[in-house]
Coordinates of C-alpha atoms in Angstrom, one line a residue:
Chain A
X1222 CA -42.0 -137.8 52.4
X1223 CA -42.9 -139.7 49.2
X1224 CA -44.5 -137.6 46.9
X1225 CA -47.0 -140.3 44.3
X1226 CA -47.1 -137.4 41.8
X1227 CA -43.4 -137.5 41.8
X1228 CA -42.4 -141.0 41.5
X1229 CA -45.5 -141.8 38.9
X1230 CA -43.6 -138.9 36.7
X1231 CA -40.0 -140.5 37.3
X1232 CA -41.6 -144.4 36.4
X1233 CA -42.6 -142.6 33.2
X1234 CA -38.5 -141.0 33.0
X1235 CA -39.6 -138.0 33.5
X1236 CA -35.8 -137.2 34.8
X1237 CA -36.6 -133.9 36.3
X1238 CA -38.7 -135.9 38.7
X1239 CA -36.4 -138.2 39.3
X1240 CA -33.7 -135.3 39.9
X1241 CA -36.2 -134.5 42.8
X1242 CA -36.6 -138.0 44.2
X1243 CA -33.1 -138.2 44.2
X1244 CA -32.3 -134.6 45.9
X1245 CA -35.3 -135.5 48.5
X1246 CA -33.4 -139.1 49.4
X1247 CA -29.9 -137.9 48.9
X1248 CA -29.1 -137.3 52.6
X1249 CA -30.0 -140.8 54.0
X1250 CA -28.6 -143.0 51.8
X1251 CA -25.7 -141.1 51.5
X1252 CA -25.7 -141.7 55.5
X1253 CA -26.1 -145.0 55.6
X1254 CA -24.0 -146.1 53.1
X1255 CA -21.2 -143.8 54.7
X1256 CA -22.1 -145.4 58.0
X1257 CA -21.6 -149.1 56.4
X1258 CA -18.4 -147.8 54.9
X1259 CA -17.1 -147.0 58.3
X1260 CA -16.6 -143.1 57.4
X1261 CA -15.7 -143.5 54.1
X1262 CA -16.5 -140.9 51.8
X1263 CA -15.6 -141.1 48.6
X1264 CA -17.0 -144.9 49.2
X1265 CA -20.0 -143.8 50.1
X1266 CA -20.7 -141.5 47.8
X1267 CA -20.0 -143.6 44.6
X1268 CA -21.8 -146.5 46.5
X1269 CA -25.0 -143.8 46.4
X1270 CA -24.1 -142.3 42.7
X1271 CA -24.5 -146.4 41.6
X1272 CA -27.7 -146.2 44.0
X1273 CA -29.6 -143.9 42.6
X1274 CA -28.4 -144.7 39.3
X1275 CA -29.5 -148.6 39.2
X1276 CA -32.7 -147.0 40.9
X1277 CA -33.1 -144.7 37.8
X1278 CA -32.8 -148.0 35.5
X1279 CA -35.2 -150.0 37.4
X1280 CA -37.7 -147.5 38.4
X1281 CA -40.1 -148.8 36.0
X1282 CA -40.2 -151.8 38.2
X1283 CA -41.1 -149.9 41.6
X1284 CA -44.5 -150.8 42.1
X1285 CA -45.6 -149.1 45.0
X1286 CA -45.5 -152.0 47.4
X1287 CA -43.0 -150.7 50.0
X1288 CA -41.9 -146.9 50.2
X1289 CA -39.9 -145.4 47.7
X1290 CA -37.3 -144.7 50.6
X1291 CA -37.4 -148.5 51.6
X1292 CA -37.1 -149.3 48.3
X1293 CA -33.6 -147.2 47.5
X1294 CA -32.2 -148.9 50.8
X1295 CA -32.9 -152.0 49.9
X1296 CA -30.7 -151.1 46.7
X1297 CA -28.2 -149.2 48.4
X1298 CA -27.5 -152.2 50.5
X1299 CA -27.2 -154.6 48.1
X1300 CA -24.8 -152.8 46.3
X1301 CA -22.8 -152.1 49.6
X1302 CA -22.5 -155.7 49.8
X1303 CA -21.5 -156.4 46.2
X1304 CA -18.3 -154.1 46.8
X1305 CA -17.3 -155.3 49.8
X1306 CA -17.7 -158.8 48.4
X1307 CA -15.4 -157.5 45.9
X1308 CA -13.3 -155.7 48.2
X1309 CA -9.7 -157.1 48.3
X1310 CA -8.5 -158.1 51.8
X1311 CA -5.9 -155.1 52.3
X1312 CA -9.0 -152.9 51.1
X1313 CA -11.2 -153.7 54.4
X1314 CA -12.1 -150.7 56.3
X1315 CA -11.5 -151.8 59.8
X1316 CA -12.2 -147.9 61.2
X1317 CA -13.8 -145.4 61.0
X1318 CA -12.2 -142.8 58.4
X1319 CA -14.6 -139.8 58.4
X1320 CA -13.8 -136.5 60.0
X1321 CA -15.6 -135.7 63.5
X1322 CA -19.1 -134.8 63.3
X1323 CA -18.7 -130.7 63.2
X1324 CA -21.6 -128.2 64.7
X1325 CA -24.4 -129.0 66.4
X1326 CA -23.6 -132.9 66.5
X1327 CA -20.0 -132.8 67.5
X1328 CA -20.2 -134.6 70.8
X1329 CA -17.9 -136.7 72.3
X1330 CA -21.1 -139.7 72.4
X1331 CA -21.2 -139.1 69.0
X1332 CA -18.2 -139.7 67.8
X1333 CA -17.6 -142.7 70.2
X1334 CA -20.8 -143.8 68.3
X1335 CA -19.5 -143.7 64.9
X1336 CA -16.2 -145.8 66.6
X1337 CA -17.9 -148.2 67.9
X1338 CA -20.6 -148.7 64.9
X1339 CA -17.2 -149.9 62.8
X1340 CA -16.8 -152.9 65.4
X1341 CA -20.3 -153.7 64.0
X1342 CA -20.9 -156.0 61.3
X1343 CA -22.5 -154.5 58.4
X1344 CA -25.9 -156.4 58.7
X1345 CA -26.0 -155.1 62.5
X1346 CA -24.9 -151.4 61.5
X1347 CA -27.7 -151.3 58.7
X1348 CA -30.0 -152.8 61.0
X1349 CA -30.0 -150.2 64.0
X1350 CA -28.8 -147.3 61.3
X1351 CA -32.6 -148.3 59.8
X1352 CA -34.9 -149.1 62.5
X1353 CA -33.3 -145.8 64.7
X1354 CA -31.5 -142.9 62.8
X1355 CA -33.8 -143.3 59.8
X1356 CA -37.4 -144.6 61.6
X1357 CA -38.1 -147.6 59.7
X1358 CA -40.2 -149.8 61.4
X1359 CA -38.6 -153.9 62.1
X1360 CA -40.4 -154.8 59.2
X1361 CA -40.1 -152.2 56.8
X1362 CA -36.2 -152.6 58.1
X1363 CA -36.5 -156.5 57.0
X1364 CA -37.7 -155.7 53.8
X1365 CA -34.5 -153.1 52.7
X1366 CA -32.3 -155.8 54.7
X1367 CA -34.5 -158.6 52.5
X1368 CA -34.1 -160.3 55.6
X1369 CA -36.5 -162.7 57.3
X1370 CA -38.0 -160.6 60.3
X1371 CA -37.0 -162.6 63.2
X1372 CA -33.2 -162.0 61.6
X1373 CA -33.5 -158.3 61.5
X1374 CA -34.6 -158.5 65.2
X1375 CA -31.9 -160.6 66.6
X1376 CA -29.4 -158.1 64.4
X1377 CA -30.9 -155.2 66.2
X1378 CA -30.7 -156.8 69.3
X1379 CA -27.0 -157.9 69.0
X1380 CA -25.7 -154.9 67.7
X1381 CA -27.3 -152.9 70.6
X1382 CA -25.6 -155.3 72.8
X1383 CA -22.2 -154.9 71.4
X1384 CA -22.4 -150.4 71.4
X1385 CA -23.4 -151.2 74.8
X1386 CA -20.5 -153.1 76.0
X1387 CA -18.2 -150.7 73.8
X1388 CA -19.7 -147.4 74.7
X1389 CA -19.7 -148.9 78.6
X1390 CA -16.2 -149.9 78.5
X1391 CA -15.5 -146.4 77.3
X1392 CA -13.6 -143.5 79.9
Chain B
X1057 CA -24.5 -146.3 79.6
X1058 CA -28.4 -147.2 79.7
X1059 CA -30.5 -148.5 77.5
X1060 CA -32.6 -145.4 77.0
X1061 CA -29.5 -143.2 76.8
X1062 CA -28.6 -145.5 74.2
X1063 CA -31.8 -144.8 72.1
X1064 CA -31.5 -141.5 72.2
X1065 CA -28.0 -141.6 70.9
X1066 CA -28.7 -143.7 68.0
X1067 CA -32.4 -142.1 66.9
X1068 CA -29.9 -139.1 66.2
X1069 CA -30.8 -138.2 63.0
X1070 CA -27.7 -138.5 60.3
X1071 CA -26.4 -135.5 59.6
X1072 CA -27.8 -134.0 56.2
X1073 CA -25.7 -133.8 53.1
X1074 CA -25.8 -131.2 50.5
X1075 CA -27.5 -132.5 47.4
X1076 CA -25.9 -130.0 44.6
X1077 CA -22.7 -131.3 43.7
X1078 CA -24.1 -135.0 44.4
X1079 CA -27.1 -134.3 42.2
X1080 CA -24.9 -132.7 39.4
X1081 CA -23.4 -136.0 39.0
X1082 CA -26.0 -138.0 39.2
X1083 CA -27.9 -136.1 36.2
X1084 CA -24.5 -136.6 33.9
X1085 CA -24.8 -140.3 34.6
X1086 CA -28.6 -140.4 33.8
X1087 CA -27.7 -138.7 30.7
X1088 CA -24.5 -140.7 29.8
X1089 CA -26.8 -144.0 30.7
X1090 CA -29.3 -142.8 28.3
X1091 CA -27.5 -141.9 25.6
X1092 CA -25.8 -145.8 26.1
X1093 CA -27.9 -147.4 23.3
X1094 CA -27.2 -145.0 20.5
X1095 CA -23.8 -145.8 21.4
X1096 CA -24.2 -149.4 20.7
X1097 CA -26.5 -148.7 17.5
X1098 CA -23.8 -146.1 15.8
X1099 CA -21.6 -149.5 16.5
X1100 CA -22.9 -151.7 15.3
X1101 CA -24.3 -149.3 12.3
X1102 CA -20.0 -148.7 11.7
X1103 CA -19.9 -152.7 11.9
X1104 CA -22.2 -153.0 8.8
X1105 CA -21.3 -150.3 7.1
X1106 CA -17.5 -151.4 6.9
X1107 CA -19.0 -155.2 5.8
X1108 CA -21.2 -153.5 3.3
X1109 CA -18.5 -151.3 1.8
X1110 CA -16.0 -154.5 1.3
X1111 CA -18.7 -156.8 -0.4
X1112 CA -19.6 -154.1 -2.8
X1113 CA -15.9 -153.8 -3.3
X1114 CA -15.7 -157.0 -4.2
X1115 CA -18.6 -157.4 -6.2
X1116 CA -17.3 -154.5 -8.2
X1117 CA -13.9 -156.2 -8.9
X1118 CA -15.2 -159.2 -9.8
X1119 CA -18.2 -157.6 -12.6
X1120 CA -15.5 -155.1 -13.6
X1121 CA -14.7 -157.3 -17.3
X1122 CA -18.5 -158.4 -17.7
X1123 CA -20.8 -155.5 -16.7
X1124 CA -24.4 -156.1 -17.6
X1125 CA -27.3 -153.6 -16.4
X1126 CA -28.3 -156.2 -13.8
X1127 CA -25.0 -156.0 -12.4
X1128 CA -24.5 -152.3 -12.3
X1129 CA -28.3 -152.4 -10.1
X1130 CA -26.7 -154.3 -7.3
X1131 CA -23.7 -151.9 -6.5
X1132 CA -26.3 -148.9 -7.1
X1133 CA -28.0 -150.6 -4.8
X1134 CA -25.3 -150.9 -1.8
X1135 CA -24.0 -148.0 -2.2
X1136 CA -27.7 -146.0 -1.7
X1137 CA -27.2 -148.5 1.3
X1138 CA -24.2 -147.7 2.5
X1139 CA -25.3 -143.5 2.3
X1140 CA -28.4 -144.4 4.7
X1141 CA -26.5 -146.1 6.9
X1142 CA -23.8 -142.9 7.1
X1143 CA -26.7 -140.9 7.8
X1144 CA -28.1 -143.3 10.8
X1145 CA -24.6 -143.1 12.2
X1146 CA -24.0 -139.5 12.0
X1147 CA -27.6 -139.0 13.7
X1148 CA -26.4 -141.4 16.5
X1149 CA -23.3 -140.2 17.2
X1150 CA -24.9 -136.6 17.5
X1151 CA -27.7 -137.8 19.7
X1152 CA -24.5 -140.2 22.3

């Protein structure tokens, strides 16, 4: 998905190629960011404008050592955890608050998904919403967590437990 | 539920977003961080100019009842100053 050409033309602030970059990643980040803000929109969305927007600053930085889509995760989860460390305590989003999947994806499992991904803690949410919606592998997963390995494992493996047991107890 | 069943469920793609809007604002951000230090120049170019205007009204007051040629340099001088500096403001308050 990464194009070199691309992201060697945004480290040089070429923002036309950045524009591109950004319009390529758009879609997941946005996703998992609105996943980790329990189906919050507007959340999500400035979480991802501040994304791309730090990514834009530090590009010159990006070296070419993970992918460029590992890279923006990384950043979109560390700002996700600076607001909610932020976050006032009557400002918690304790459910989820996005409208029903629509089309294709409107299924009952998936909505009962997105419900019981906000019983999740946010490492665990990030960690399955990684390593399965998005196909990172464990360790590229660690690296946008920067999370020892072992830890993104036993996240992934907890947080599959816990959908289980919610999704099971489910009519 | 099973554990495959499961997998399925979560390799579910996430649903795609549209990128215009999102991209729109993204580029007037880009452009607003950009134009950030030429902001902070044409402020602190305002800053010098308004300390570069009072000392030359000063000087002026006090040379006012013993002008020599010498003296009449100096605010020639600052005020030469002073029209550069107007210049470098109005060029970065065009470019912010």
């Amino acid at each position: 998905m990464d194009d070199p050409g691309l992201i060697d033309r945004a480290i040089r602030k070429d923002v036309a190629a950045f524009n591109a970059l950004a319009r390529l990643h758009q879609s997941k980040v946005r996703g998992l960011l609105l996943r980790l803000t329990r189906g919050n929109h507007a959340t999500a969305d400035d979480l991802a404008q501040e994304t791309f927007l730090e990514a834009w600053r530090a590009i010159g930085n990006f070296r070419g050592d993970s992918a460029f889509a590992t890279w923006l995760y990384r950043i979109a989860y560390s700002r996700f955890l600076m607001q909610a460390r932020k976050r006032k305590p009557d400002e918690q989003l304790d459910d989820w608050q996005g409208e029903a999947p629509s089309g294709e994806s409107a299924t009952h499992a998936r909505i009962d998904l997105e419900r019981a991904f906000t019983k999740l803690s946010a490492p665990e949410s990030a960690a399955l919403t990684l390593c399965f919606a998005l196909g990172l592998s464990n360790t590229e997963a660690a690296e946008a967590l920067d999370m020892p390995l072992g830890t993104l494992k036993s996240h992934v493996l907890r947080g599959r437990e816990k959908l289980k047991a919610i999704l099971g107890d489910q009519p | 539920m099973n554990d495959t069943d499961l997998d399925t469920l979560l390799s579910t793609p996430l649903p795609e977003r549209d990128a215009g809007e999102f991209s729109v604002l993204l580029m007037e951000k880009i452009a607003h961080d950009q134009a950030r230090p030429a902001r902070i120049l044409s402020w602190i170019t305002v800053g010098l100019l308004t300390l570069i205007v009072a000392a030359a009204s000063l000087y002026g007051a006090q040379m006012m009842n013993h002008a020599t040629s010498f003296s009449v340099a100096i605010p020639s001088l600052l005020t030469v100053l002073t029209l550069a500096l107007s210049f470098a403001v109005m060029q970065s308050a065009r470019e912010a």
